[in-house]
PDB file of C-alpha atoms in Angstrom:
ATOM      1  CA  UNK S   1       8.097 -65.897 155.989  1.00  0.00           C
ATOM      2  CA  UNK S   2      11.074 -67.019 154.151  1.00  0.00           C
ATOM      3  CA  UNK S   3      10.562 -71.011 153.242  1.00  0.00           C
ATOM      4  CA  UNK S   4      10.023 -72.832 150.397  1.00  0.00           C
ATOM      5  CA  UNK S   5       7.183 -71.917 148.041  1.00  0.00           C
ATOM      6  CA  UNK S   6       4.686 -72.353 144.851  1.00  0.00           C
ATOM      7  CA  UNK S   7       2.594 -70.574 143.271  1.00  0.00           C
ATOM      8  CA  UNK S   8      -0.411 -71.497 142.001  1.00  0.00           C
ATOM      9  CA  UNK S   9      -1.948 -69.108 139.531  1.00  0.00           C
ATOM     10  CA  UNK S  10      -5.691 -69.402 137.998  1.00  0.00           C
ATOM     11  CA  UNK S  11      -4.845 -67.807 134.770  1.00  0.00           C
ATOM     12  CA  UNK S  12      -7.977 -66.504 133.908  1.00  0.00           C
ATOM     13  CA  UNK S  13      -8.781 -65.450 136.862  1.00  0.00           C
ATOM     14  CA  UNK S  14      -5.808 -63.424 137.957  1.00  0.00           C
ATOM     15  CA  UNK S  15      -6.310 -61.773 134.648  1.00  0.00           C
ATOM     16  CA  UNK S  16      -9.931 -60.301 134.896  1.00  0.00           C
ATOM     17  CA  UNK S  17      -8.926 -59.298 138.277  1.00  0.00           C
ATOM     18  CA  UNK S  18      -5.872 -57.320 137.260  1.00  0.00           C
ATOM     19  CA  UNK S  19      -7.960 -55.710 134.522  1.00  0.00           C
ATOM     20  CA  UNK S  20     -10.680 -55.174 136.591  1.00  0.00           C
ATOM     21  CA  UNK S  21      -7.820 -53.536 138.555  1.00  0.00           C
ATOM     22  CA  UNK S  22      -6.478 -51.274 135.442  1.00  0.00           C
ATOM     23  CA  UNK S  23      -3.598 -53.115 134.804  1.00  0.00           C
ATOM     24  CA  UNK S  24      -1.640 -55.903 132.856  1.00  0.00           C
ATOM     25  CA  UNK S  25       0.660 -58.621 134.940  1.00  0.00           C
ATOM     26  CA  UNK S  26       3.971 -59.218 134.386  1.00  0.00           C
ATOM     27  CA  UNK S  27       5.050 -62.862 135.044  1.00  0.00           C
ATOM     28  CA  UNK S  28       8.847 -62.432 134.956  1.00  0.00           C
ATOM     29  CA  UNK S  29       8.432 -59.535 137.332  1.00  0.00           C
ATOM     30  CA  UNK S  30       5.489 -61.617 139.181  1.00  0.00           C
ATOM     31  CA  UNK S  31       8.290 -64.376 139.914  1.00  0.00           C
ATOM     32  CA  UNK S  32      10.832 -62.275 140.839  1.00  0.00           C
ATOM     33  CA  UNK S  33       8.795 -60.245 143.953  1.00  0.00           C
ATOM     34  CA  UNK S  34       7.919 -63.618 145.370  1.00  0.00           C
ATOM     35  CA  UNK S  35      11.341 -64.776 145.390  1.00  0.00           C
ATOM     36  CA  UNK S  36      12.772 -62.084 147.300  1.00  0.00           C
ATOM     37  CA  UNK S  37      11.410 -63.508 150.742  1.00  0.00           C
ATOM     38  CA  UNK S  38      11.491 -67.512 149.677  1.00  0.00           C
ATOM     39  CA  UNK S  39      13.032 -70.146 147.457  1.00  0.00           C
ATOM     40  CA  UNK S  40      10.189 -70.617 145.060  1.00  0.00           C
ATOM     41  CA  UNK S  41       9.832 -74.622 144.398  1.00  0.00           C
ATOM     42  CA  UNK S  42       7.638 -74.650 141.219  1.00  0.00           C
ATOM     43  CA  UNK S  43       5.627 -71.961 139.455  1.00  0.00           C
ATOM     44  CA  UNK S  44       2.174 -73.436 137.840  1.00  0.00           C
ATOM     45  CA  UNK S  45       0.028 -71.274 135.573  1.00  0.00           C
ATOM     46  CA  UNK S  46      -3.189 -72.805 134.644  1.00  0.00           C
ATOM     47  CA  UNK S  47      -5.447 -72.119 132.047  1.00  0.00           C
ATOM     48  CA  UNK S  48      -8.511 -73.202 130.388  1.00  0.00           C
ATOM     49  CA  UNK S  49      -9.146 -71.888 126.801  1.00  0.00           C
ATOM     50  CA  UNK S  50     -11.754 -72.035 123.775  1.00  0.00           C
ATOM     51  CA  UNK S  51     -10.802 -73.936 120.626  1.00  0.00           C
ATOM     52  CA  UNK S  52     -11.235 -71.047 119.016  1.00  0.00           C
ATOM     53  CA  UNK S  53      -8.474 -69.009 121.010  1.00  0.00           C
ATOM     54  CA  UNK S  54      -5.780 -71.979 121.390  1.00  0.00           C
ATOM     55  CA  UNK S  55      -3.538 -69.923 118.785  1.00  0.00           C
ATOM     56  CA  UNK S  56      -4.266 -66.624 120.569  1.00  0.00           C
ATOM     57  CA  UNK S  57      -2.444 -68.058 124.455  1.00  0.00           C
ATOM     58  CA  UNK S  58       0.494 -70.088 121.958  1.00  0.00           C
ATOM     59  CA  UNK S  59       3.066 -67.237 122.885  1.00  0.00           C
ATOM     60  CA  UNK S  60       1.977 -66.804 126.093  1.00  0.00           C
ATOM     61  CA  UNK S  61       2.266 -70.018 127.365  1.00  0.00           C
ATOM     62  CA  UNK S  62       5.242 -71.167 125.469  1.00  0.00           C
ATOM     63  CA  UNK S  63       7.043 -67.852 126.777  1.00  0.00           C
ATOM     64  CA  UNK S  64       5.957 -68.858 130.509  1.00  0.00           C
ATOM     65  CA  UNK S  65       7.209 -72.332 129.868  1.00  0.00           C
ATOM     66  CA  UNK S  66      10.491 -71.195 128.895  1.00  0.00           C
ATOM     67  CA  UNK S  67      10.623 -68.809 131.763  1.00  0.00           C
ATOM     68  CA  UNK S  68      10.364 -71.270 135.093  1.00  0.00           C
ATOM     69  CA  UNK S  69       6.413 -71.525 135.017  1.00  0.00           C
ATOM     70  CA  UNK S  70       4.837 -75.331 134.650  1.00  0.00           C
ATOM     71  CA  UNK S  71       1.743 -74.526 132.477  1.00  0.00           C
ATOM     72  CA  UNK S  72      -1.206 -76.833 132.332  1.00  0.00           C
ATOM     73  CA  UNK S  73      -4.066 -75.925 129.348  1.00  0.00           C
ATOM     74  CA  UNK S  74      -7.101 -77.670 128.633  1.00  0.00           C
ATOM     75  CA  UNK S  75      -9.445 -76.800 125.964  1.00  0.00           C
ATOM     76  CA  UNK S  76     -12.782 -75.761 127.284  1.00  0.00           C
ATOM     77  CA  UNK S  77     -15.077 -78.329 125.863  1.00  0.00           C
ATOM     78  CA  UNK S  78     -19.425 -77.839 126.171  1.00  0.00           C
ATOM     79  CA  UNK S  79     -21.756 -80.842 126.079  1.00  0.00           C
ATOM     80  CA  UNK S  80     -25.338 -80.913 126.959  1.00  0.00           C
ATOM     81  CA  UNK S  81     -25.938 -82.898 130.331  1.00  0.00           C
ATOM     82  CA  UNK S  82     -29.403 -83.875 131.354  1.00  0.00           C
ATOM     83  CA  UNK S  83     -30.210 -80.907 129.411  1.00  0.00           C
ATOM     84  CA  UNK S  84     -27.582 -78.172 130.384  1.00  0.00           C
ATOM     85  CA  UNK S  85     -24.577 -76.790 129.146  1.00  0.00           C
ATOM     86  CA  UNK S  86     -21.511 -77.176 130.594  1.00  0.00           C
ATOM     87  CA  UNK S  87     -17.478 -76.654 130.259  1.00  0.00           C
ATOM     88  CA  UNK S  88     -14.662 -78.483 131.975  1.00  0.00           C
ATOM     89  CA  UNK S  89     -12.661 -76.279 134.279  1.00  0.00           C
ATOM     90  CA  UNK S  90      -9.142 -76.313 135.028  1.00  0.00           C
ATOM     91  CA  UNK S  91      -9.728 -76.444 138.944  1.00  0.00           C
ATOM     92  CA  UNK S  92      -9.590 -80.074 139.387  1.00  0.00           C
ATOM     93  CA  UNK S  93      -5.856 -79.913 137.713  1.00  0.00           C
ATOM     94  CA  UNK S  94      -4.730 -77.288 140.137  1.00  0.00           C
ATOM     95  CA  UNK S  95      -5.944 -79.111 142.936  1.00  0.00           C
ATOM     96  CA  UNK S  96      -4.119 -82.272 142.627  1.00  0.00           C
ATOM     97  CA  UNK S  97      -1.097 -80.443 141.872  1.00  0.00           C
ATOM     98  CA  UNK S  98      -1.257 -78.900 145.057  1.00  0.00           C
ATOM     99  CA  UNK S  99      -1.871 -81.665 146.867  1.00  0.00           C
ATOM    100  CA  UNK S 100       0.799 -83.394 145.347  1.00  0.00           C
ATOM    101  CA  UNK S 101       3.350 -81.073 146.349  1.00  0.00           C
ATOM    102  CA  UNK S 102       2.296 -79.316 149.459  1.00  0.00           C
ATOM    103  CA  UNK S 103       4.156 -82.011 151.737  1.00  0.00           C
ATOM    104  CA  UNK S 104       7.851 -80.158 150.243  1.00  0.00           C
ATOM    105  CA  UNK S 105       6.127 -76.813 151.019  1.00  0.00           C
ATOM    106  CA  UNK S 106       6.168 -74.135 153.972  1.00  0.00           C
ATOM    107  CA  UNK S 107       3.917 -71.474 151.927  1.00  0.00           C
ATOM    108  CA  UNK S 108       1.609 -72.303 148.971  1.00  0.00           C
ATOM    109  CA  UNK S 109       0.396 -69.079 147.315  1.00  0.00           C
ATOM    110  CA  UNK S 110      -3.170 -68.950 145.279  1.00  0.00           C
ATOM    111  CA  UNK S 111      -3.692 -66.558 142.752  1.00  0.00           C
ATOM    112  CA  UNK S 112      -7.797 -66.807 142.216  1.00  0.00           C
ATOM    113  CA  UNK S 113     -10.356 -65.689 144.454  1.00  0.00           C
ATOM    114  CA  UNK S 114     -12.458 -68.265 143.408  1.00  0.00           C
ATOM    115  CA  UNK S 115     -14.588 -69.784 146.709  1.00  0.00           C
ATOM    116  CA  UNK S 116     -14.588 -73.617 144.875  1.00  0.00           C
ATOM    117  CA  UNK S 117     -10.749 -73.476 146.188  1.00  0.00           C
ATOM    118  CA  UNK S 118     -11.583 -72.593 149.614  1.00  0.00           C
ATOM    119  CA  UNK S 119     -11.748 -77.005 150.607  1.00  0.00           C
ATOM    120  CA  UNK S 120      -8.279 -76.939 148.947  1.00  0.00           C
ATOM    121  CA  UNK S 121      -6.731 -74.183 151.245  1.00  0.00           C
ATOM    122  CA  UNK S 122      -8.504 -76.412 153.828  1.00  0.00           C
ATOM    123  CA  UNK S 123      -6.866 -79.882 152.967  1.00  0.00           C
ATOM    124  CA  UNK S 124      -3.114 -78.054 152.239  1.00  0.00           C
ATOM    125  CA  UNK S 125      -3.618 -76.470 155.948  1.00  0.00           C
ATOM    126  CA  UNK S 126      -3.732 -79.374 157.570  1.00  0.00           C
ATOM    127  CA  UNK S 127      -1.008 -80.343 155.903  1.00  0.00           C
ATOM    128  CA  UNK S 128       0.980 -78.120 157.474  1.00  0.00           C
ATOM    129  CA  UNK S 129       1.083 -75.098 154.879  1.00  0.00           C
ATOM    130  CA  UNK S 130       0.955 -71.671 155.433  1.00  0.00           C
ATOM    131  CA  UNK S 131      -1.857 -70.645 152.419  1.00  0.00           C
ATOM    132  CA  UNK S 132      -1.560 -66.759 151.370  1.00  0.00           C
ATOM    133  CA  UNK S 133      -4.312 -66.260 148.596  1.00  0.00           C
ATOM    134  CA  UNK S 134      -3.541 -63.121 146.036  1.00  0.00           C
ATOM    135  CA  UNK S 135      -6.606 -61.778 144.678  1.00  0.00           C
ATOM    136  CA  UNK S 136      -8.904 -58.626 145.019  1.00  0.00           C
ATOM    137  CA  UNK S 137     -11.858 -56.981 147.255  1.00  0.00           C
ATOM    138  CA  UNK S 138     -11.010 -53.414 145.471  1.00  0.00           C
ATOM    139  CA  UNK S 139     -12.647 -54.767 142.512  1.00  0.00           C
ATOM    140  CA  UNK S 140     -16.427 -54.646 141.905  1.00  0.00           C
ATOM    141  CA  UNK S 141     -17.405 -56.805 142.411  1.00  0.00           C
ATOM    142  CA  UNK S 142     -15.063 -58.053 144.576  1.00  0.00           C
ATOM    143  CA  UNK S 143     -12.831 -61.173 142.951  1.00  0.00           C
ATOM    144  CA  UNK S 144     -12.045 -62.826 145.707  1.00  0.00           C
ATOM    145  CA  UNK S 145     -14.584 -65.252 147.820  1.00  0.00           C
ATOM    146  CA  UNK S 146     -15.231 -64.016 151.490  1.00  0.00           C
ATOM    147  CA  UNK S 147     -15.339 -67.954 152.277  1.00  0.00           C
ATOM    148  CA  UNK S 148     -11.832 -68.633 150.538  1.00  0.00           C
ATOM    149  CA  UNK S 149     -10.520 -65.175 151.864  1.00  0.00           C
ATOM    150  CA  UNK S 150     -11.716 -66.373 155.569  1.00  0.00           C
ATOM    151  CA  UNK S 151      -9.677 -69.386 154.881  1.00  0.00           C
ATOM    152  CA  UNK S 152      -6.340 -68.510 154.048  1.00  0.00           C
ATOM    153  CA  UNK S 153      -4.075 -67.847 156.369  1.00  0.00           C
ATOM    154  CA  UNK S 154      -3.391 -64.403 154.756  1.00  0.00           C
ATOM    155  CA  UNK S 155      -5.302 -62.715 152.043  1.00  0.00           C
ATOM    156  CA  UNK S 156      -3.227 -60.329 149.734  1.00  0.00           C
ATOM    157  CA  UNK S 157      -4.786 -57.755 147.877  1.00  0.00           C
ATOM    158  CA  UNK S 158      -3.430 -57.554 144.134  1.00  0.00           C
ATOM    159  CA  UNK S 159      -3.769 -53.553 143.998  1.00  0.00           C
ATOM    160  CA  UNK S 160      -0.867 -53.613 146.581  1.00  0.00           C
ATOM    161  CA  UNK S 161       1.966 -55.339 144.102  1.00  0.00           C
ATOM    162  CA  UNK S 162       0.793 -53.303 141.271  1.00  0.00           C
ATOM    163  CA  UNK S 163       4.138 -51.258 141.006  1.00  0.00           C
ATOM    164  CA  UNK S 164       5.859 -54.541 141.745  1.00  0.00           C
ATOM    165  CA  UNK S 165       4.344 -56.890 138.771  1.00  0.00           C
ATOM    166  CA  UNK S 166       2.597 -54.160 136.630  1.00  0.00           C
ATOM    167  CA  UNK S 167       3.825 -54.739 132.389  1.00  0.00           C
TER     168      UNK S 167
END
């Protein structure tokens, strides 16, 4: 489908899963395969990270910024509620960005096979946008959701861009 596209990518996530897979991505080269079939809109890149490790993603994130990617951070934060622990995620953020942009879309691509997206692929769908989500089933276990898998409107497996995004 050639169109206009984003990418949404759960930065965490897409890196166990490559790791998982045996591999490290490469963004530039990430950007550049999804391009060849569609004018890509915006490129987000969204992480969550410890106090601890803010230094550690500096370079990372700065060298995405620079290269086309919009990055949202937030620090990962734990409280005790009612008794439990408990972190913020990053989720929400990616969400609402979606949302917000999904009416200038024809494809939205999701990097995460985490199942708490699968009511966003639902609400950008009836929106009118095709939803590919890029994750993993080779992995075990398996990265990506059945239920947010079942949703999408195509599921692609990471192992198959490998020569395409591998660093």
């Amino acid at each position: 489908m050639t169109g206009r596209r984003a990418l949404f990518i759960d930065g965490a996530n897409l890196d166990r899963t490559a790791r998982n897979l045996g591999f490290e991505i490469d963004y530039k080269r990430l950007l550049l395969e999804f391009e060849k079939s569609g004018s890509i809109v915006r490129s987000y890149f969204y992480l969550a990270i410890r106090e601890s490790a803010a230094g550690d993603v500096q370079r990372l994130t700065d060298w995405l910024e620079v290269n086309r990617f919009t990055v949202r951070t937030k620090l990962i934060r734990r409280h005790e509620d009612e008794g439990r622990r408990s972190r913020r995620s990053i989720g929400i953020d990616l969400a609402i960005d979606a949302l917000e942009i999904a009416p200038q879309l024809d494809e939205l691509f999701l990097f995460s096979g985490d199942g708490d997206f699968r009511a966003l692929v639902e609400a950008v769908q009836r929106l009118g946008v095709r939803v590919t989500v890029v994750s993993s089933v080779q992995t075990t276990p398996a990265m990506a959701s059945e239920e947010l898998r079942r949703q999408a409107d195509e599921f692609l497996e990471l192992a198959t861009l490998r020569n395409s995004i591998e660093r």
